[in-house]
PDB file of C-alpha atoms and ligand atoms in Angstrom:
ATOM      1  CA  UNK A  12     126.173 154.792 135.616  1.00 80.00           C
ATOM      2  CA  UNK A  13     125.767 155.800 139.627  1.00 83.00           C
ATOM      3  CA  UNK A  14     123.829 152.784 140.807  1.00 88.00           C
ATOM      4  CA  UNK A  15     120.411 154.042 141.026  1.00 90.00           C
ATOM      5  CA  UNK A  16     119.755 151.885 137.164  1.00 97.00           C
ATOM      6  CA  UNK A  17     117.407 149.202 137.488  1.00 98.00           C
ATOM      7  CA  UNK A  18     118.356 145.871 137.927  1.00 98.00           C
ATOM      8  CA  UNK A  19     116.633 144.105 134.491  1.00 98.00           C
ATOM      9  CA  UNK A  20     115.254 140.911 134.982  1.00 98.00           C
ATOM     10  CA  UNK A  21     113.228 138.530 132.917  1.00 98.00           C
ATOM     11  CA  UNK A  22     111.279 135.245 132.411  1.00 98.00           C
ATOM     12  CA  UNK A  23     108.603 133.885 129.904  1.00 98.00           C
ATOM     13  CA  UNK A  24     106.176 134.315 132.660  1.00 98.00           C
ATOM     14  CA  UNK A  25     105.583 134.675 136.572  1.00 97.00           C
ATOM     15  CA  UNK A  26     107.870 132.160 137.322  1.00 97.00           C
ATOM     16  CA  UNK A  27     110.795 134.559 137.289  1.00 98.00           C
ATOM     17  CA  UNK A  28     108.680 136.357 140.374  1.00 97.00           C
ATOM     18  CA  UNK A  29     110.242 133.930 142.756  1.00 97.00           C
ATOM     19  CA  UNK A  30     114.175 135.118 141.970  1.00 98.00           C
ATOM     20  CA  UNK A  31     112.721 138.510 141.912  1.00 98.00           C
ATOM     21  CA  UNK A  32     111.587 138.427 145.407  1.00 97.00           C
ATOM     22  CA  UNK A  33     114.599 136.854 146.742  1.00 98.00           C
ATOM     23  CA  UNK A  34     116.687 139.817 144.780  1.00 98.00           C
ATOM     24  CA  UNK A  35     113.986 142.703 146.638  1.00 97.00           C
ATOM     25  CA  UNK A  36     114.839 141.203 150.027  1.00 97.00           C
ATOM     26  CA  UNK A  37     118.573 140.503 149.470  1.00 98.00           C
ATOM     27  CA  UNK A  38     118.762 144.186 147.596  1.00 98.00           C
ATOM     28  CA  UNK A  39     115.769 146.363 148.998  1.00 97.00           C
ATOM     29  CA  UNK A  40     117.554 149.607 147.803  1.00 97.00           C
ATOM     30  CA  UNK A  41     117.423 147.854 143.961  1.00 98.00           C
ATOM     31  CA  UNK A  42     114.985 149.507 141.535  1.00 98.00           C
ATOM     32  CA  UNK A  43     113.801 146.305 140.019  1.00 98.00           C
ATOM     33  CA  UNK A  44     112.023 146.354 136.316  1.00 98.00           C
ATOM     34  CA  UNK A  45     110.820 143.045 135.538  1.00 98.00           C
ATOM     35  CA  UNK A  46     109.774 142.096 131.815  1.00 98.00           C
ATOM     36  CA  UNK A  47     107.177 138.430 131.655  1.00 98.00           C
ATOM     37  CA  UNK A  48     107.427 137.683 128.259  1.00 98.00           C
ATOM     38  CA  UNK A  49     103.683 136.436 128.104  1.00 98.00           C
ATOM     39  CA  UNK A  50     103.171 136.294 124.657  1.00 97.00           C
ATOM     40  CA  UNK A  51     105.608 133.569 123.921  1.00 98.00           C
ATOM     41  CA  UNK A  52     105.067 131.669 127.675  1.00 98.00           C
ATOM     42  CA  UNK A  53     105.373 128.955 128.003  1.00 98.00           C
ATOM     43  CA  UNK A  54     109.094 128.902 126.394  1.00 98.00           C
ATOM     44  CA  UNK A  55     109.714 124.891 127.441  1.00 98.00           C
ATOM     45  CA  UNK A  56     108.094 123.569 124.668  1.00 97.00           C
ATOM     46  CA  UNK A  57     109.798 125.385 121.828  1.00 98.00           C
ATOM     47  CA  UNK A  58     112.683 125.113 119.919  1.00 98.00           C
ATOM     48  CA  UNK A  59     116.207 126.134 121.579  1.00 98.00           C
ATOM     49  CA  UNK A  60     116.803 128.685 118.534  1.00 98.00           C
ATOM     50  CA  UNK A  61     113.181 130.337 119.322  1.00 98.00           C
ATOM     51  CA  UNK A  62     114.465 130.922 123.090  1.00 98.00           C
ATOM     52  CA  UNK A  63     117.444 132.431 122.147  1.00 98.00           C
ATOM     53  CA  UNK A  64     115.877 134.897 119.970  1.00 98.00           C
ATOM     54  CA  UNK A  65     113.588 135.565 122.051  1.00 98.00           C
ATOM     55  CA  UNK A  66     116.192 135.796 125.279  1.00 98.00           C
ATOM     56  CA  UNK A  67     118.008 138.265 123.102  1.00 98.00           C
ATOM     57  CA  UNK A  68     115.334 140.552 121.992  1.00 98.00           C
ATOM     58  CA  UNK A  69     114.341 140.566 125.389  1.00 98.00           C
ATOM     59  CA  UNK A  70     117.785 141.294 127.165  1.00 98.00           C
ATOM     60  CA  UNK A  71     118.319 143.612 124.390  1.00 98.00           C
ATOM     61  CA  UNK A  72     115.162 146.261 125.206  1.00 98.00           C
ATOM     62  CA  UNK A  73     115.757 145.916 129.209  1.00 98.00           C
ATOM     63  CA  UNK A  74     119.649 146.997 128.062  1.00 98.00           C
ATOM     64  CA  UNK A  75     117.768 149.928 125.963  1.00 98.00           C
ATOM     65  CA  UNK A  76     115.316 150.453 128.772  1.00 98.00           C
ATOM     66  CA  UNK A  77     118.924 151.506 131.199  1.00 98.00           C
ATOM     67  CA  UNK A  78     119.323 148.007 133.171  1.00 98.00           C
ATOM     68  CA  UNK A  79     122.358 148.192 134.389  1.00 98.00           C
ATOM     69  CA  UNK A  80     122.602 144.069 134.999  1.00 98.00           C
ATOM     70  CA  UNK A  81     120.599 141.471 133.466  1.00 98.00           C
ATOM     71  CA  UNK A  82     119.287 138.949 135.589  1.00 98.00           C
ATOM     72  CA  UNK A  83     117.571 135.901 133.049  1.00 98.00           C
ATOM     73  CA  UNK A  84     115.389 134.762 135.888  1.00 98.00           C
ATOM     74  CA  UNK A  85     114.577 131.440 133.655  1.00 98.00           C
ATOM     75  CA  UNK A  86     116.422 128.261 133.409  1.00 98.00           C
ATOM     76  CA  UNK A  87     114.969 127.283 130.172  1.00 98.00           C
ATOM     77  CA  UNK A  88     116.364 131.093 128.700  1.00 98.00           C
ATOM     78  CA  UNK A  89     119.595 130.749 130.705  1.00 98.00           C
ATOM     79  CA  UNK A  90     119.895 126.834 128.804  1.00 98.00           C
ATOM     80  CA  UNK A  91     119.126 128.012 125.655  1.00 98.00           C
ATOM     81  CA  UNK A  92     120.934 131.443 125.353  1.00 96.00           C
ATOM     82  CA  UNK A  93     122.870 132.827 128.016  1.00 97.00           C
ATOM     83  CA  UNK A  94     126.188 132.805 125.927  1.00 97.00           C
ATOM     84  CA  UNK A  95     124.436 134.628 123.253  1.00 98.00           C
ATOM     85  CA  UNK A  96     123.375 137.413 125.585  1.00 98.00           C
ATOM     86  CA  UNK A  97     126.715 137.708 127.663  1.00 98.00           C
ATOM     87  CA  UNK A  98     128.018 138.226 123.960  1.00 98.00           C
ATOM     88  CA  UNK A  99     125.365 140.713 122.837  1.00 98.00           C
ATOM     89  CA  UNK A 100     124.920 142.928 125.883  1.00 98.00           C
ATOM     90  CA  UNK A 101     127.234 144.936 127.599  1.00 98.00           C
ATOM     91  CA  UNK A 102     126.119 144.816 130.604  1.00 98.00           C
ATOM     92  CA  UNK A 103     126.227 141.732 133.229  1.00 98.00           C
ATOM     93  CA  UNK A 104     124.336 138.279 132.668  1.00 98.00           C
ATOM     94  CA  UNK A 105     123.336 136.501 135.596  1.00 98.00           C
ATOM     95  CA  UNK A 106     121.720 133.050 134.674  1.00 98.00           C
ATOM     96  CA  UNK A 107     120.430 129.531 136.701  1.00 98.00           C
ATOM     97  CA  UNK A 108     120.874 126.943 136.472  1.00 97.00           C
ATOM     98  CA  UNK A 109     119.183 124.259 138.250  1.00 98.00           C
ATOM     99  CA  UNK A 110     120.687 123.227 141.439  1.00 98.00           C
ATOM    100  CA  UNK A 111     122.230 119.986 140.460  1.00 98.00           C
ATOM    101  CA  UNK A 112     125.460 120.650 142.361  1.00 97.00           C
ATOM    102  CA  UNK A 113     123.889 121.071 145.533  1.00 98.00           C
ATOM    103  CA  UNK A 114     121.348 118.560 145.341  1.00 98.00           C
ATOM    104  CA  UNK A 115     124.382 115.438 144.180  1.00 98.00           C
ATOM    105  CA  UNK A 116     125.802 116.957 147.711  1.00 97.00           C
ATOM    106  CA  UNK A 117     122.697 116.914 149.165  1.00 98.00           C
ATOM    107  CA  UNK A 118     121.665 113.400 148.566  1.00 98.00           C
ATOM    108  CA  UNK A 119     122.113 110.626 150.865  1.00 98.00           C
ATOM    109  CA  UNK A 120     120.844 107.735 148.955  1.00 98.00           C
ATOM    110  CA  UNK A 121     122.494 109.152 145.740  1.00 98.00           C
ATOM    111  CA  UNK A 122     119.498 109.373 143.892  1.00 98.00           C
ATOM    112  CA  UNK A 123     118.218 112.595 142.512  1.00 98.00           C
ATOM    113  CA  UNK A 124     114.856 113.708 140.571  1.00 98.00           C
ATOM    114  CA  UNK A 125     114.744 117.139 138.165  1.00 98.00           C
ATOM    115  CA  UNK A 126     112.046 118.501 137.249  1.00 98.00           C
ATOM    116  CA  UNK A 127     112.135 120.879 134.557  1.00 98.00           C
ATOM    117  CA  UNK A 128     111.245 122.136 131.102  1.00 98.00           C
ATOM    118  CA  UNK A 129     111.367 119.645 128.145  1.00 98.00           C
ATOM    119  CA  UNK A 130     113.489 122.336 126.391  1.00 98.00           C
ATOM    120  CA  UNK A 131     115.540 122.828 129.737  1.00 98.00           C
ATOM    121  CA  UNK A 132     116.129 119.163 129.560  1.00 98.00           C
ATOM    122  CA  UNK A 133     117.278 119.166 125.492  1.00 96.00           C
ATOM    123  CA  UNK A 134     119.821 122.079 126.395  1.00 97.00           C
ATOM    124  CA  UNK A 135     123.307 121.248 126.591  1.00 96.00           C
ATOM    125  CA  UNK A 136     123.879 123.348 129.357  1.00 96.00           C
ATOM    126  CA  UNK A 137     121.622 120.978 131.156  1.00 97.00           C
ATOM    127  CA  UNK A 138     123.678 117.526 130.149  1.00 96.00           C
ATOM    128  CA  UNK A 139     126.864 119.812 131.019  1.00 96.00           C
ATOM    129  CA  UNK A 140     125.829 120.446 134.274  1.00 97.00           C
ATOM    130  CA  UNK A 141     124.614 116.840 135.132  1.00 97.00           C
ATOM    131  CA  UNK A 142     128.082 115.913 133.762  1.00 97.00           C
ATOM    132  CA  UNK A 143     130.358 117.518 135.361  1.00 97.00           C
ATOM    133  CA  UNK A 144     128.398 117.429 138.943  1.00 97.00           C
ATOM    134  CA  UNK A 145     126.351 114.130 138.759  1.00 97.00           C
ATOM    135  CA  UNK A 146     128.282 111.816 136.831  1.00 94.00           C
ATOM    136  CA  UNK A 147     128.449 109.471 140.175  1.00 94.00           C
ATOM    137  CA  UNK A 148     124.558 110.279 140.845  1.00 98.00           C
ATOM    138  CA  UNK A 149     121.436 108.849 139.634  1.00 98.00           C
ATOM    139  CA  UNK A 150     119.599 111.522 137.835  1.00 98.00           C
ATOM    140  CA  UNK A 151     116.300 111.298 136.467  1.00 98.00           C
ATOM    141  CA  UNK A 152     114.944 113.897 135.171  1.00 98.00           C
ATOM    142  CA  UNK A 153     111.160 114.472 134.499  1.00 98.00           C
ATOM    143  CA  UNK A 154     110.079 117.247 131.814  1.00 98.00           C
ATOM    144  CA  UNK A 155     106.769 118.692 132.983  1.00 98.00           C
ATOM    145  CA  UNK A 156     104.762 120.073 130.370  1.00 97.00           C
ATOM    146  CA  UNK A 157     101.195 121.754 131.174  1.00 96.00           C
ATOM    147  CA  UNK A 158     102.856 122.696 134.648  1.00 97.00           C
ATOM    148  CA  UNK A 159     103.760 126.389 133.677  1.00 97.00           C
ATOM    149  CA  UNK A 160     100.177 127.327 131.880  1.00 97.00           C
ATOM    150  CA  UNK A 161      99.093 125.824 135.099  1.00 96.00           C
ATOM    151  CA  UNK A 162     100.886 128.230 137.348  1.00 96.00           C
ATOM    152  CA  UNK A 163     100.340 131.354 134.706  1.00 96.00           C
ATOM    153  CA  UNK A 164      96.462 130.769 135.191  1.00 95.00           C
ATOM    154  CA  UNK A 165      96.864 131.543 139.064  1.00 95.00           C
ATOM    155  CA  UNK A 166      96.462 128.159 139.816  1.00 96.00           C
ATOM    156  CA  UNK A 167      98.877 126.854 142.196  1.00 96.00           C
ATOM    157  CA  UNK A 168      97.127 123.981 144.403  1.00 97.00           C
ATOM    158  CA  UNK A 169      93.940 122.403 144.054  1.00 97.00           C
ATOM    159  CA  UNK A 170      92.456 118.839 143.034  1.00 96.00           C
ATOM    160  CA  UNK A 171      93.669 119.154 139.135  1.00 94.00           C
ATOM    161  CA  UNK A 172      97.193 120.510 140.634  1.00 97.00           C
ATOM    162  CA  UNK A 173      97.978 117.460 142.566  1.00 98.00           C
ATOM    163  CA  UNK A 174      96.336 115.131 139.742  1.00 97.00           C
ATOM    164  CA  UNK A 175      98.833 116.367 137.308  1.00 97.00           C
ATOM    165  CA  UNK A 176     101.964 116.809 139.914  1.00 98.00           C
ATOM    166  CA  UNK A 177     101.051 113.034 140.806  1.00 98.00           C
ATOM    167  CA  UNK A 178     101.648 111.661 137.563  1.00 98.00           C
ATOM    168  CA  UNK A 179     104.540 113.795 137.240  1.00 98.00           C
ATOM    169  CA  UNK A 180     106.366 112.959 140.096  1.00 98.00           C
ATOM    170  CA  UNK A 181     106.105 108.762 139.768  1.00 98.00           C
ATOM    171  CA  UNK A 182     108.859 108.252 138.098  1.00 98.00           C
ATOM    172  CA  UNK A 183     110.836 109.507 140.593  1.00 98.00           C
ATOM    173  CA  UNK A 184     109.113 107.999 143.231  1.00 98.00           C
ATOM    174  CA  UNK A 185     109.515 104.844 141.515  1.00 98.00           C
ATOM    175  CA  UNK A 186     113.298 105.485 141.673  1.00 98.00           C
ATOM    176  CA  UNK A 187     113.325 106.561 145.038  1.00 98.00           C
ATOM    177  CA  UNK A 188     114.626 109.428 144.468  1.00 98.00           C
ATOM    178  CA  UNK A 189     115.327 111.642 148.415  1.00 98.00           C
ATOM    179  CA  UNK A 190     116.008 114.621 146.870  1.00 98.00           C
ATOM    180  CA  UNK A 191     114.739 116.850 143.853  1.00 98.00           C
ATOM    181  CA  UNK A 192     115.721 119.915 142.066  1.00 98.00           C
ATOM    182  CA  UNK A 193     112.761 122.419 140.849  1.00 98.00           C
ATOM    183  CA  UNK A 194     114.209 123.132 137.608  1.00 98.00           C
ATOM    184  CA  UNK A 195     112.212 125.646 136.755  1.00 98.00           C
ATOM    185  CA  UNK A 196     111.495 129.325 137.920  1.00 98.00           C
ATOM    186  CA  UNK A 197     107.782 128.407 137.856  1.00 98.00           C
ATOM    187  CA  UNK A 198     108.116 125.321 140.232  1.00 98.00           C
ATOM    188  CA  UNK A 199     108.933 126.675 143.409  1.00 97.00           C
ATOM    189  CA  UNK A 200     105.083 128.579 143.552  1.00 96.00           C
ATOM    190  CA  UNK A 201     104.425 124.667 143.636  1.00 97.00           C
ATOM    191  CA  UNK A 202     105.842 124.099 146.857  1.00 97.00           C
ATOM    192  CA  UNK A 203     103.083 122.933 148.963  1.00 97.00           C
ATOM    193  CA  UNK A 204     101.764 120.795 147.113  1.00 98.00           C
ATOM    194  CA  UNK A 205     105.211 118.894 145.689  1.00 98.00           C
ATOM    195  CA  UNK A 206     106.754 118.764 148.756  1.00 98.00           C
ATOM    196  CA  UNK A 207     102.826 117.483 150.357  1.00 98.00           C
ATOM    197  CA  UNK A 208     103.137 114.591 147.676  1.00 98.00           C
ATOM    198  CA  UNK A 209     106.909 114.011 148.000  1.00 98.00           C
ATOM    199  CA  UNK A 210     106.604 113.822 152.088  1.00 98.00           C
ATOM    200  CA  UNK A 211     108.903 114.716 154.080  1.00 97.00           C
ATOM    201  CA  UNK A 212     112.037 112.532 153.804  1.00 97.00           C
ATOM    202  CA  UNK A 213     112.597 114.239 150.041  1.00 98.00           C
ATOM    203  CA  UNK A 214     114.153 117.384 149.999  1.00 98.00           C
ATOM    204  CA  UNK A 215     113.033 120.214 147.139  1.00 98.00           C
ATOM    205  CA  UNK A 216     116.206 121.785 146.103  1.00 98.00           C
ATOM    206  CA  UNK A 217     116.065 125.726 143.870  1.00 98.00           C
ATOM    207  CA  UNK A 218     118.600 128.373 143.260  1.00 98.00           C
ATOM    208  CA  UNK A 219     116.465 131.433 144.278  1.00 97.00           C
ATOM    209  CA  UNK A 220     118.626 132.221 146.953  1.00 98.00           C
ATOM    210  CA  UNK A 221     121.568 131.405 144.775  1.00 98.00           C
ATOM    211  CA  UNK A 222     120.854 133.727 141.986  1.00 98.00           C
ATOM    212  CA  UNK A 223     120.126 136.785 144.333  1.00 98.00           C
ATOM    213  CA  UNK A 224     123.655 136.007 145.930  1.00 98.00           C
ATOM    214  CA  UNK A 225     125.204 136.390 142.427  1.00 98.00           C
ATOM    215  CA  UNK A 226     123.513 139.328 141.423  1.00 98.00           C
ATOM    216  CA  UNK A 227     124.606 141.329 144.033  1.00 98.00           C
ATOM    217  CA  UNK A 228     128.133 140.224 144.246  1.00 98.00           C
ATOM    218  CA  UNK A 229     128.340 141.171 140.548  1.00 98.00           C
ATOM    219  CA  UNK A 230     126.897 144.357 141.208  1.00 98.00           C
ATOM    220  CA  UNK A 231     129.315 144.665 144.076  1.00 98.00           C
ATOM    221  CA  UNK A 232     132.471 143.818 142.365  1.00 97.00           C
ATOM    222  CA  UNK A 233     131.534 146.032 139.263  1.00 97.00           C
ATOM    223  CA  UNK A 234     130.588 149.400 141.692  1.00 96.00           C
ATOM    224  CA  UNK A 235     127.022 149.226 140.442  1.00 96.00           C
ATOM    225  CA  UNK A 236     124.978 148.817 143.807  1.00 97.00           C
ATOM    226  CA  UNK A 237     122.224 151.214 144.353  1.00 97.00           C
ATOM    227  CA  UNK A 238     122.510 154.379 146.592  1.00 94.00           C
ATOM    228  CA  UNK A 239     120.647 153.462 149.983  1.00 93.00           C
ATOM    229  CA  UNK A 240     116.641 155.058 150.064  1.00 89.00           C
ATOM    230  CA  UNK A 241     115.429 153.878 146.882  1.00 83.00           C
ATOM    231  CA  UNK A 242     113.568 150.431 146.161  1.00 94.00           C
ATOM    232  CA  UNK A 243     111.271 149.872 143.631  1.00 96.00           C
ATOM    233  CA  UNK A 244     109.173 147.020 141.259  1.00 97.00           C
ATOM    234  CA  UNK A 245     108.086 147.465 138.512  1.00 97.00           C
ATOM    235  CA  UNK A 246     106.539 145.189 135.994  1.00 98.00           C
ATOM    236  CA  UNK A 247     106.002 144.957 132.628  1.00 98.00           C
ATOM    237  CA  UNK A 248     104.648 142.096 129.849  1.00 98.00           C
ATOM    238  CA  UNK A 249     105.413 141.594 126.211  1.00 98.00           C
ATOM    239  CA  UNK A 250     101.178 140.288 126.053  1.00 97.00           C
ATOM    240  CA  UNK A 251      98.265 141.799 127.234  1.00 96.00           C
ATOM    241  CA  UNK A 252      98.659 142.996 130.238  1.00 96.00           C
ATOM    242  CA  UNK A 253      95.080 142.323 131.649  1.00 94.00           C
ATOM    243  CA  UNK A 254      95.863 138.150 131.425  1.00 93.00           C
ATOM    244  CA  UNK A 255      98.418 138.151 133.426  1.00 95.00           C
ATOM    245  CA  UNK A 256      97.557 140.823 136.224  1.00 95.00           C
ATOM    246  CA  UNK A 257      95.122 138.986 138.548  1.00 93.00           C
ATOM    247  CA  UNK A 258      98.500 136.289 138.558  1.00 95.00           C
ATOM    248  CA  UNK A 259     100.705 138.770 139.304  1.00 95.00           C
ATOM    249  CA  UNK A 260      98.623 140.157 142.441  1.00 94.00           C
ATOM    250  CA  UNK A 261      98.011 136.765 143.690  1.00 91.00           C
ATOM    251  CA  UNK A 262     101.769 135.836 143.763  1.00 91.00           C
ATOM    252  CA  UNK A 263     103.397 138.680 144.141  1.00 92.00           C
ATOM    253  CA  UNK A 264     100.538 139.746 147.221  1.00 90.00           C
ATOM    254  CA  UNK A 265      99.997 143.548 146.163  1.00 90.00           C
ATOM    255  CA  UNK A 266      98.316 144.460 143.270  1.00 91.00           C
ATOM    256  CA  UNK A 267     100.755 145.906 141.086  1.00 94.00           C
ATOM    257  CA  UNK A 268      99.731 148.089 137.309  1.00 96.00           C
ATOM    258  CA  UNK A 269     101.829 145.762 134.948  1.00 97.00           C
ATOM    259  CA  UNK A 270     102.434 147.755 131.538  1.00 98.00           C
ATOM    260  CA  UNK A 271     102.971 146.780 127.928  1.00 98.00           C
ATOM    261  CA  UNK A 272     106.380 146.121 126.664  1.00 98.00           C
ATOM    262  CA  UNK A 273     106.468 146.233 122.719  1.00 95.00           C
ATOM    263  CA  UNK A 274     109.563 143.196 122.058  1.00 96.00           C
TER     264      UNK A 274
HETATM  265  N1  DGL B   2     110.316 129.729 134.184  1.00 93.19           N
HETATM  266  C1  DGL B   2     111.022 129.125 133.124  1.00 93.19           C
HETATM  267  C2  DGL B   2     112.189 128.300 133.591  1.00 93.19           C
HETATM  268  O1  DGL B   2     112.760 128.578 134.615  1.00 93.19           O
HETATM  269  C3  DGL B   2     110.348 128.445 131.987  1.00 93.19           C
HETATM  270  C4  DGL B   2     108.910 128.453 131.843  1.00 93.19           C
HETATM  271  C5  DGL B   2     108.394 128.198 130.469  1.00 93.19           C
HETATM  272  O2  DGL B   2     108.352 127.052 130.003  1.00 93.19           O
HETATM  273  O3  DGL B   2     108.035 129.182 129.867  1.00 93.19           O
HETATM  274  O4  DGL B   2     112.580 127.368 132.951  1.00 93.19           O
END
């Protein structure tokens, strides 16, 4: 191993773009090889076993592929079966986890909203976290299916965005809620219009930037940084390739060839 490896990372779907971005400009020198696992997206409705398989056969081809980390760029993957793949691999697991910590330091009315998968929410991981940072906060946390095909489909604002968003986000209006955690990799490409509905006394809480800060101390403190001069994405998707493309371009602003993974 010298470095130049890729940096694996994963999702169900797009969503996973937004920690991938965050890892590019933290780690430009980082050949990054990204794997959507389209044909099982979305993975929040399905059972906790199914993820783990699937986070497993997953982390296990971007091992074979020569990642020399694994970054599980999915909260509902990391919830379901990070353990399972830090005991699998052997290479490094970096997971999220949704941003509960900071957000019960964050808040000033002590009143919190999540918003995440409904298998993100059944994880234990989930009530682990909200236990051991939130047990003096008021959590309330809002599964938010149909949000994810939303975002997969391109569509990221519009008329039927902020319908659905609106329903979604009443419940925590109704409990005043001043700041919320995007629970979800998916969720921060919904940015505008949450934080449009919210207004501007809430604050939207992720852990983009905290993920990217992991991964590169863990490739620091295990000597596997890249060599300066290289740099590279590269994506490819367990489903057709052709859905998911014109996504990909929109979000990731380039048009990019995305190729077939067999998993
Ligand atoms: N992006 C994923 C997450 O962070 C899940 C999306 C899905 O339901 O497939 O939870």
């Amino acid at each position: 191993m010298n470095g130049s490896e890729p940096v694996g990372i994963f999702d169900s779907g797009v969503g996973g773009l937004t920690i991938a971005r965050e890892i590019r400009a933290r780690l430009p020198h980082e050949a990054l090889l990204y794997l959507a696992d389209t044909d099982w997206v979305p993975y929040g409705g399905r059972s906790l076993e199914l993820i783990r398989e699937r986070s497993l056969a997953v982390g296990q081809f971007l091992e074979r592929q020569g990642a020399k980390v694994l970054v599980v760029a999915c909260n509902t993957a990391s919830g379901a079966g990070l353990e399972a793949l830090r005991e699998a691999l052997d290479i490094p697991v970096v997971g999220v986890e949704p941003a509960i910590k900071p957000a019960a330091a964050a808040t000033r009315n002590g009143r919190i909203g999540v918003l995440a998968t409904e298998a993100m929410l059944r994880a234990e991981r989930f009530n682990r976290l909200v236990d051991r940072y939130a047990l003096r906060t008021h959590v309330v946390a809002q599964p938010c299916p149909g949000l994810v095909e939303l975002i997969e489909a391109g569509e990221t604002d519009g008329p039927s965005v902020r319908q659905q968003l609106q329903a979604l986000l009443e419940p925590l209006q109704r409990a005043q809620v001043d700041t919320v955690v995007l629970g979800c990799t998916h969720y921060p490409l919904l940015h505008r219009p949450l934080s449009e509905l919210l207004g501007p006394e809430v604050t939207l809480l992720d852990s983009r930037a905290a993920v990217a800060l992991q991964t590169e101390r863990v490739l620091r403190e295990t000597g596997r940084l890249a060599p300066d001069g290289g740099g590279s994405f590269r994506i490819v998707a367990t489903g057709e390739p052709s859905r998911v493309s014109s996504t990909v371009a929109l979000l990731w602003g380039e048009s990019l060839e995305v190729g077939l993974a067999a998993v």
